[in-house]
Tab-separated table of C-alpha atoms and ligand atoms in Angstrom:
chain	number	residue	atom	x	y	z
A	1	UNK	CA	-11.335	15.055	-8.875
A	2	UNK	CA	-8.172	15.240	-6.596
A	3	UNK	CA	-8.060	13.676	-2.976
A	4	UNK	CA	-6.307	16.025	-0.766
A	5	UNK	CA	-2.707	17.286	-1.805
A	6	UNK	CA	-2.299	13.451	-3.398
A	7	UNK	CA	-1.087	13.989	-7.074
A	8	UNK	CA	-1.427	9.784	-7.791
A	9	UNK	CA	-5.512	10.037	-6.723
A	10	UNK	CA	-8.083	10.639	-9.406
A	11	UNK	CA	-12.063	10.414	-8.122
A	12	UNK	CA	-14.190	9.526	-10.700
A	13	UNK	CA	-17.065	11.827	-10.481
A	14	UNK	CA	-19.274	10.985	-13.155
A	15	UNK	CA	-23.162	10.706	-13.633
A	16	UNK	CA	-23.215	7.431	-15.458
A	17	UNK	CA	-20.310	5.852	-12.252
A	18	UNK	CA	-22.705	7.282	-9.995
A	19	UNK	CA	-25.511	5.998	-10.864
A	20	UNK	CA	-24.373	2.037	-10.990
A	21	UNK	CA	-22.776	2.364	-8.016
A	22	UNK	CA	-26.036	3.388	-6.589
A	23	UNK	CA	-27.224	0.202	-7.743
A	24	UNK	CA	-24.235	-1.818	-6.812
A	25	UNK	CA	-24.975	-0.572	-3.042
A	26	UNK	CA	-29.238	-1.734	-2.842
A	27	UNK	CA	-29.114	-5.229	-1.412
A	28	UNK	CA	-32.196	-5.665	-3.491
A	29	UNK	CA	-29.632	-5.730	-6.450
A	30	UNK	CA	-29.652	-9.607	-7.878
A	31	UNK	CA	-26.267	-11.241	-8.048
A	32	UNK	CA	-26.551	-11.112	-11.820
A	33	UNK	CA	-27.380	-7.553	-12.480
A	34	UNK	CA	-24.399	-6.780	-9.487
A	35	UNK	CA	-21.699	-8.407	-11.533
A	36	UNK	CA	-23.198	-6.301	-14.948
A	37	UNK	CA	-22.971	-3.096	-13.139
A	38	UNK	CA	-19.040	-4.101	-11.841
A	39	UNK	CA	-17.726	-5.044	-15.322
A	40	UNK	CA	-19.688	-1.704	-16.705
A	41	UNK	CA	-18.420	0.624	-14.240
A	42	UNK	CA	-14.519	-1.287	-14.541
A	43	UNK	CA	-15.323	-0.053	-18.315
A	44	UNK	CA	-15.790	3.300	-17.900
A	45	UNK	CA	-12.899	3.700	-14.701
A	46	UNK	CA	-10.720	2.395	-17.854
A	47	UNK	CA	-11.399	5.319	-19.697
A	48	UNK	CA	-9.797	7.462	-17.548
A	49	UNK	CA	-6.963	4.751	-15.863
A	50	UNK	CA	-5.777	3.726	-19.323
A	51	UNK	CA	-5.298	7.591	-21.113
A	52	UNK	CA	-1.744	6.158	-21.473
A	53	UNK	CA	-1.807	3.111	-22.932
A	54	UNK	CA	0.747	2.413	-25.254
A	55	UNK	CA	0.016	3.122	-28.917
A	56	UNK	CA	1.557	1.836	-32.337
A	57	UNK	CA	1.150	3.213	-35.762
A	58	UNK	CA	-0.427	1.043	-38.603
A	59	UNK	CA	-0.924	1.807	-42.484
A	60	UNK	CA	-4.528	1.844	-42.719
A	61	UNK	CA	-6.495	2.214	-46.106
A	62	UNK	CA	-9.399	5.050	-46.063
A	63	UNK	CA	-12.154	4.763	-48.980
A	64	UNK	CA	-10.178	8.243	-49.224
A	65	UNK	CA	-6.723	7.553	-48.868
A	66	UNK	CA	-3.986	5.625	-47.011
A	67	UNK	CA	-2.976	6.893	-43.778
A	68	UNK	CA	-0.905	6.036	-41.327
A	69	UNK	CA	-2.798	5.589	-37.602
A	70	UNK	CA	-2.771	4.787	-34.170
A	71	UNK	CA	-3.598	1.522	-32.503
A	72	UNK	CA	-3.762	0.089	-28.873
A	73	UNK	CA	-0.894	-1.795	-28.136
A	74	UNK	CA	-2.844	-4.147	-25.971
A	75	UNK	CA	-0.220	-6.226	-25.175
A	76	UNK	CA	1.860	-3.873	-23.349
A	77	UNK	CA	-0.936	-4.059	-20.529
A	78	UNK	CA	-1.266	-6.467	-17.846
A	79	UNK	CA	-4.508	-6.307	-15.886
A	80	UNK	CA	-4.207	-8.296	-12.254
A	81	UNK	CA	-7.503	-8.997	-10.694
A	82	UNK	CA	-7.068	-9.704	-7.051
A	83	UNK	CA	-9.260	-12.764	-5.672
A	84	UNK	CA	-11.979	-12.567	-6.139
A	85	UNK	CA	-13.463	-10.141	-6.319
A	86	UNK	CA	-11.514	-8.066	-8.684
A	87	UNK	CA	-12.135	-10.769	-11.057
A	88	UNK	CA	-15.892	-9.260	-11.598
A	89	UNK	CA	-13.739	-6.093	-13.216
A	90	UNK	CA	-11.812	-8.017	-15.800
A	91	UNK	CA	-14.226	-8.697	-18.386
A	92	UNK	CA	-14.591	-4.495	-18.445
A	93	UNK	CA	-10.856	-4.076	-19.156
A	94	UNK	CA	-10.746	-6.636	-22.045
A	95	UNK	CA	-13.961	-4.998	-23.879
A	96	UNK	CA	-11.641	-2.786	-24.262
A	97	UNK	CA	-8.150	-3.906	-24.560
A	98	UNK	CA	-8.950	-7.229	-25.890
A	99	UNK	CA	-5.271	-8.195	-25.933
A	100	UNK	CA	-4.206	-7.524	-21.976
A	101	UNK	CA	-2.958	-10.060	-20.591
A	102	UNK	CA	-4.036	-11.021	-17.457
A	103	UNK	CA	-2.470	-12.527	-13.909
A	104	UNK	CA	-3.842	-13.259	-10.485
A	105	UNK	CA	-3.046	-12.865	-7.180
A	106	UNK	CA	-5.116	-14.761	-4.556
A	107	UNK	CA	-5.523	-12.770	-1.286
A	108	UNK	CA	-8.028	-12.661	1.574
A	109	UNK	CA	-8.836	-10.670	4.508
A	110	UNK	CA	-8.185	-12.700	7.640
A	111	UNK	CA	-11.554	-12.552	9.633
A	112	UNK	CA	-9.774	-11.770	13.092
A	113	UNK	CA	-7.373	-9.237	12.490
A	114	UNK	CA	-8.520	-8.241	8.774
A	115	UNK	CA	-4.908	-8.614	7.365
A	116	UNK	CA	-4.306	-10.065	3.990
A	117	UNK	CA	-3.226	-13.072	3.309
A	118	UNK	CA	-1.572	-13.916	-0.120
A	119	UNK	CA	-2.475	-17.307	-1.556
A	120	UNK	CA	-1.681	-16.953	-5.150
A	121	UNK	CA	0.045	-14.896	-7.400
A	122	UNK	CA	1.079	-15.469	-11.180
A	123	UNK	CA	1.813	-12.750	-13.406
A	124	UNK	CA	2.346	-12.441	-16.569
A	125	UNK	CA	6.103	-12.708	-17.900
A	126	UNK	CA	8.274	-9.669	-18.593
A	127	UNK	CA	6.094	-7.612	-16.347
A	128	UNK	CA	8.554	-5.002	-15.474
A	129	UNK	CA	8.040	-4.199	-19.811
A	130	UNK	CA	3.904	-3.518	-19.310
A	131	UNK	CA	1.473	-1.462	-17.446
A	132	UNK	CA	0.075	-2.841	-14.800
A	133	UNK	CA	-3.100	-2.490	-13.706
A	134	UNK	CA	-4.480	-3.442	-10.367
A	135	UNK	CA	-8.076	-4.692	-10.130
A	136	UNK	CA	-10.236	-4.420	-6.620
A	137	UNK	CA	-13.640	-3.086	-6.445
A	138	UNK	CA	-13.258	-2.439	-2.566
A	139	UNK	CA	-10.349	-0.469	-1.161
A	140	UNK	CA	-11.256	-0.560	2.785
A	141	UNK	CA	-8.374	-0.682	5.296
A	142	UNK	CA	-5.964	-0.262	1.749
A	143	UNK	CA	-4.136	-3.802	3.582
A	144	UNK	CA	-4.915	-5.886	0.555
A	145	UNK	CA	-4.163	-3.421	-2.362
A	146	UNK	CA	-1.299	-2.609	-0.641
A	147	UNK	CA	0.220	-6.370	-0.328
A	148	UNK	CA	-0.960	-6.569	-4.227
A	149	UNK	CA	0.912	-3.709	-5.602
A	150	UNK	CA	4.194	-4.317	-3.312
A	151	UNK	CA	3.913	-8.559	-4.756
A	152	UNK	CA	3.602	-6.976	-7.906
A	153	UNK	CA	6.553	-4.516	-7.299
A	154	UNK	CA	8.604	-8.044	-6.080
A	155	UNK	CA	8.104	-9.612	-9.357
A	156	UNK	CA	9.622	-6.804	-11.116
A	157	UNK	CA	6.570	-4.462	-11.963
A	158	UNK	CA	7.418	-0.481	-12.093
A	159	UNK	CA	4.425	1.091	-14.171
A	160	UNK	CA	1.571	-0.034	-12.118
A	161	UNK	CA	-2.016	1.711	-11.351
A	162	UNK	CA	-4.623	0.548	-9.157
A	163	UNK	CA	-8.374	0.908	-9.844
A	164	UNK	CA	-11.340	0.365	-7.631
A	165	UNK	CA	-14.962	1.256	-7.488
A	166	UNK	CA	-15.618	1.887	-3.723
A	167	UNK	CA	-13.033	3.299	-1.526
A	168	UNK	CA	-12.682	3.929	2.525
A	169	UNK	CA	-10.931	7.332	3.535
A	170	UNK	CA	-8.811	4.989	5.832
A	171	UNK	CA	-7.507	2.975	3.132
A	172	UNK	CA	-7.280	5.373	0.182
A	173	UNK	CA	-5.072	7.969	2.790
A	174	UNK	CA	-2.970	4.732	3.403
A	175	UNK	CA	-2.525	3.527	-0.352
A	176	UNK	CA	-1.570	6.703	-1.961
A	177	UNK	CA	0.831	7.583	1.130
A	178	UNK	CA	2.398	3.997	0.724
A	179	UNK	CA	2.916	3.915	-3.171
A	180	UNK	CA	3.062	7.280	-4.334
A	181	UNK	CA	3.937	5.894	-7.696
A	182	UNK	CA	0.957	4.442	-8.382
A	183	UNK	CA	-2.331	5.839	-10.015
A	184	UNK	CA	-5.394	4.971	-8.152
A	185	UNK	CA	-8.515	5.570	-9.551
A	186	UNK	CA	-11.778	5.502	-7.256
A	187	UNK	CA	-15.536	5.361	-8.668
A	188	UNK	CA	-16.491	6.740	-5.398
A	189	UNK	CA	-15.042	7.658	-2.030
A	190	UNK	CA	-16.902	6.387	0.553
A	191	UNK	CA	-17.556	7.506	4.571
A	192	UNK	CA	-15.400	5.666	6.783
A	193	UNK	CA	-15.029	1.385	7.850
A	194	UNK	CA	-16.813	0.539	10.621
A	195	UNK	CA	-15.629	-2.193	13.655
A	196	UNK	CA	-15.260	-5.152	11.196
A	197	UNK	CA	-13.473	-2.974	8.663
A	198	UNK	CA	-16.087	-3.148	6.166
A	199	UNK	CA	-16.618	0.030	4.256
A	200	UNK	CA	-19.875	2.994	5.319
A	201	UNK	CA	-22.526	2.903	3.184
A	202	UNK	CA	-20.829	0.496	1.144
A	203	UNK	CA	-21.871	-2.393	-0.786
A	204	UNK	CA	-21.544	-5.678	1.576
A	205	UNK	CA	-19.452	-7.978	0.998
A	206	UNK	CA	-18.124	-7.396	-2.958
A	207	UNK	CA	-16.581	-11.394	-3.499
A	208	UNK	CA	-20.275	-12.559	-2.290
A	209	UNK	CA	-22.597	-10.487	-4.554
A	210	UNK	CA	-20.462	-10.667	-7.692
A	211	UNK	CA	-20.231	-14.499	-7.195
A	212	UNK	CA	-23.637	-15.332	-4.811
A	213	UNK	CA	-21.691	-16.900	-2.083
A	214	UNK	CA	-23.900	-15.399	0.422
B	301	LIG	C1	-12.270	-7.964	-0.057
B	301	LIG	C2	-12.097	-7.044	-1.242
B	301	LIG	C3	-10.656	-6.630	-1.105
B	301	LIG	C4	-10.471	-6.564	0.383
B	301	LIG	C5	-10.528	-5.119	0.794
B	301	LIG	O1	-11.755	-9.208	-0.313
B	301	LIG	O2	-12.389	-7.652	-2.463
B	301	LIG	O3	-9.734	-7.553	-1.682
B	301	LIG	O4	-11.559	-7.282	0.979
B	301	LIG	O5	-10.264	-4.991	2.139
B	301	LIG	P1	-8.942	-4.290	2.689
B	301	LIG	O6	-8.754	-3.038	1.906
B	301	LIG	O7	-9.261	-4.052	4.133
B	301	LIG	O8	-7.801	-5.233	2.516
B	301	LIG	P2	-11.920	-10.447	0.704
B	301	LIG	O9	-10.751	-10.525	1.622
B	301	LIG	O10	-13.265	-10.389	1.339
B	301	LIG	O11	-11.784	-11.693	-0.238
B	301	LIG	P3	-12.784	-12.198	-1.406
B	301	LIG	O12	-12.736	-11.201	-2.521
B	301	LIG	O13	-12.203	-13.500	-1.793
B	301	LIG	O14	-14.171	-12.308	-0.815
B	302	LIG	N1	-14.362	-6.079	1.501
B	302	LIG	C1	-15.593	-5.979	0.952
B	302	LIG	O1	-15.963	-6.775	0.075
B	302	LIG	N2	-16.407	-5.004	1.397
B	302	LIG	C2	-16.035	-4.128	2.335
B	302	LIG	O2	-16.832	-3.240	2.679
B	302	LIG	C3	-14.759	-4.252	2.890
B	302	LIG	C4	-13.935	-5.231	2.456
C-alpha cells in the first residue's frame, strides 16, 4: 500500500505483519517472545524491501540436467541496524541473506528535546558498491532515521532503503519528503506521537522490550 502521493513508501499490509505487531504492542508480551516477533516480522518486511537484491548465475546440477541459475548475491547488501534497537531486526535479514554484511550506527533520542544524537557509526567498506538497508523498528518524529540515512549518505552510500515496523504519520511525512531516494518500508502506520514524541498506540519503548532494560 502507497502513503499519499509518496512513490518511495510501501505499507506492509499483511495478515501474518499484522498479527505480530498486535503482539509486539500488549505490554503483557515477555521480553523474549517481543524480540521473536521483531526478528520474524524484520523477515517477512525483507520479502518485500529486498525484491532487488542483486543476483548471480551459477551452474547447478539437476538429478535432470545441468542448468544454469540464479543466486543471492548476499554480499552486495549491507544491513545497518541503528542502536539499539534496530539490532532486534538483524538476525531476520541474515535468515535470509546469510552473507550481508552488517554496520552500526549508535544514536539516541535526547530526552529533552528528542533530537538524535550520533554516537557510533561503522560501516562496512566500499559501501557506495552495496544496498543499504536501514534497520529501526520505530520511525516516530523520523529525527533519527533521518540522521542515519544522511551519515550513511556521508560515507558514500547511494542505494539505500529504510525499513521499520511501527511508524508515526509525523515522521514517515518527514522521512520520505527528506530522502525521496530512499525506499521505506512500514509494517504498520501508526496514529500520531504524543507530548514526549513517543508513537499512538504504539509499542513503548522498542530498545527496552527487545533488550528488558525496563
Ligand atoms: C528509539 C527508536 C528509534 C528512535 C525513534 O531509539 O529505536 O531509533 O527512538 O525516534 P525518532 O524517530 O523520534 O528519532 P532511542 O533513542 O530510544 O534509543 P535506544 O534504541 O537505544 O533505546
Ligand atoms: N522510540 C520508541 O522506542 N518508541 C516510540 O514510540 C518512539 C520512539
Amino acid at each position: 500500500m502507497r502513503y499519499k502521493n509518496y512513490q518511495n513508501v510501501v505499507i506492509l499490509d499483511h495478515p501474518l505483519i499484522k498479527h505480530k505487531i498486535t503482539r509486539l504492542r500488549d505490554k503483557k508480551t515477555t521480553t523474549a517472545e517481543f524480540r521473536n516477533l521483531i526478528e520474524e516480522i524484520a523477515m517477512l518486511e525483507a520479502y518485500e524491501a529486498l525484491w532487488d537484491l542483486p543476483i548471480t548465475d551459477v551452474e547447478v546440477e539437476t538429478p535432470i540436467e545441468t542448468c544454469t541459475s540464479p543466486v543471492i548475491d548476499g554480499k552486495k547488501l549491507a544491513i545497518v541496524p541503528i542502536l539499539r534497537a534496530g539490532l532486534g531486526m538483524v538476525n531476520g535479514i541474515h535468515n535470509m541473506v546469510p552473507n550481508a554484511k552488517v554496520g552500526h550506527i549508535g544514536l539516541f533520542r535526547d530526552p529533552k528535546t528528542h533530537e538524535p544524537r550520533e554516537y557510533f557509526c561503522k560501516l562496512p567498506e566500499n559501501i557506495d558498491q552495496r544496498l543499504v538497508v536501514i534497520l529501526d523498528p520505530m520511525l516516530a518524529t523520523g529525527g533519527s532515521a533521518d540522521a542515519a540515512i544522511t551519515s550513511v549518505k556521508e560515507h558514500g552510500g547511494n542505494h539505500i532503503k529504510f525499513m521499520c515496523v511501527i511508524a508515526a504519520p509525523e515522521g514517515l511525512e518527514r522521512l520520505a519528503k527528506a530522502h525521496p531516494d530512499v525506499d521505506i518500508y512500514v509494517g504498520n502506520l501508526d496514529r500520531c506521537l504524543n507530548d514526549d514524541d513517543y508513537i499512538c498506540p504504539g509499542l513503548g519503548d522498542a530498545g527496552d522490550r527487545i533488550f528488558g532494560t525496563k
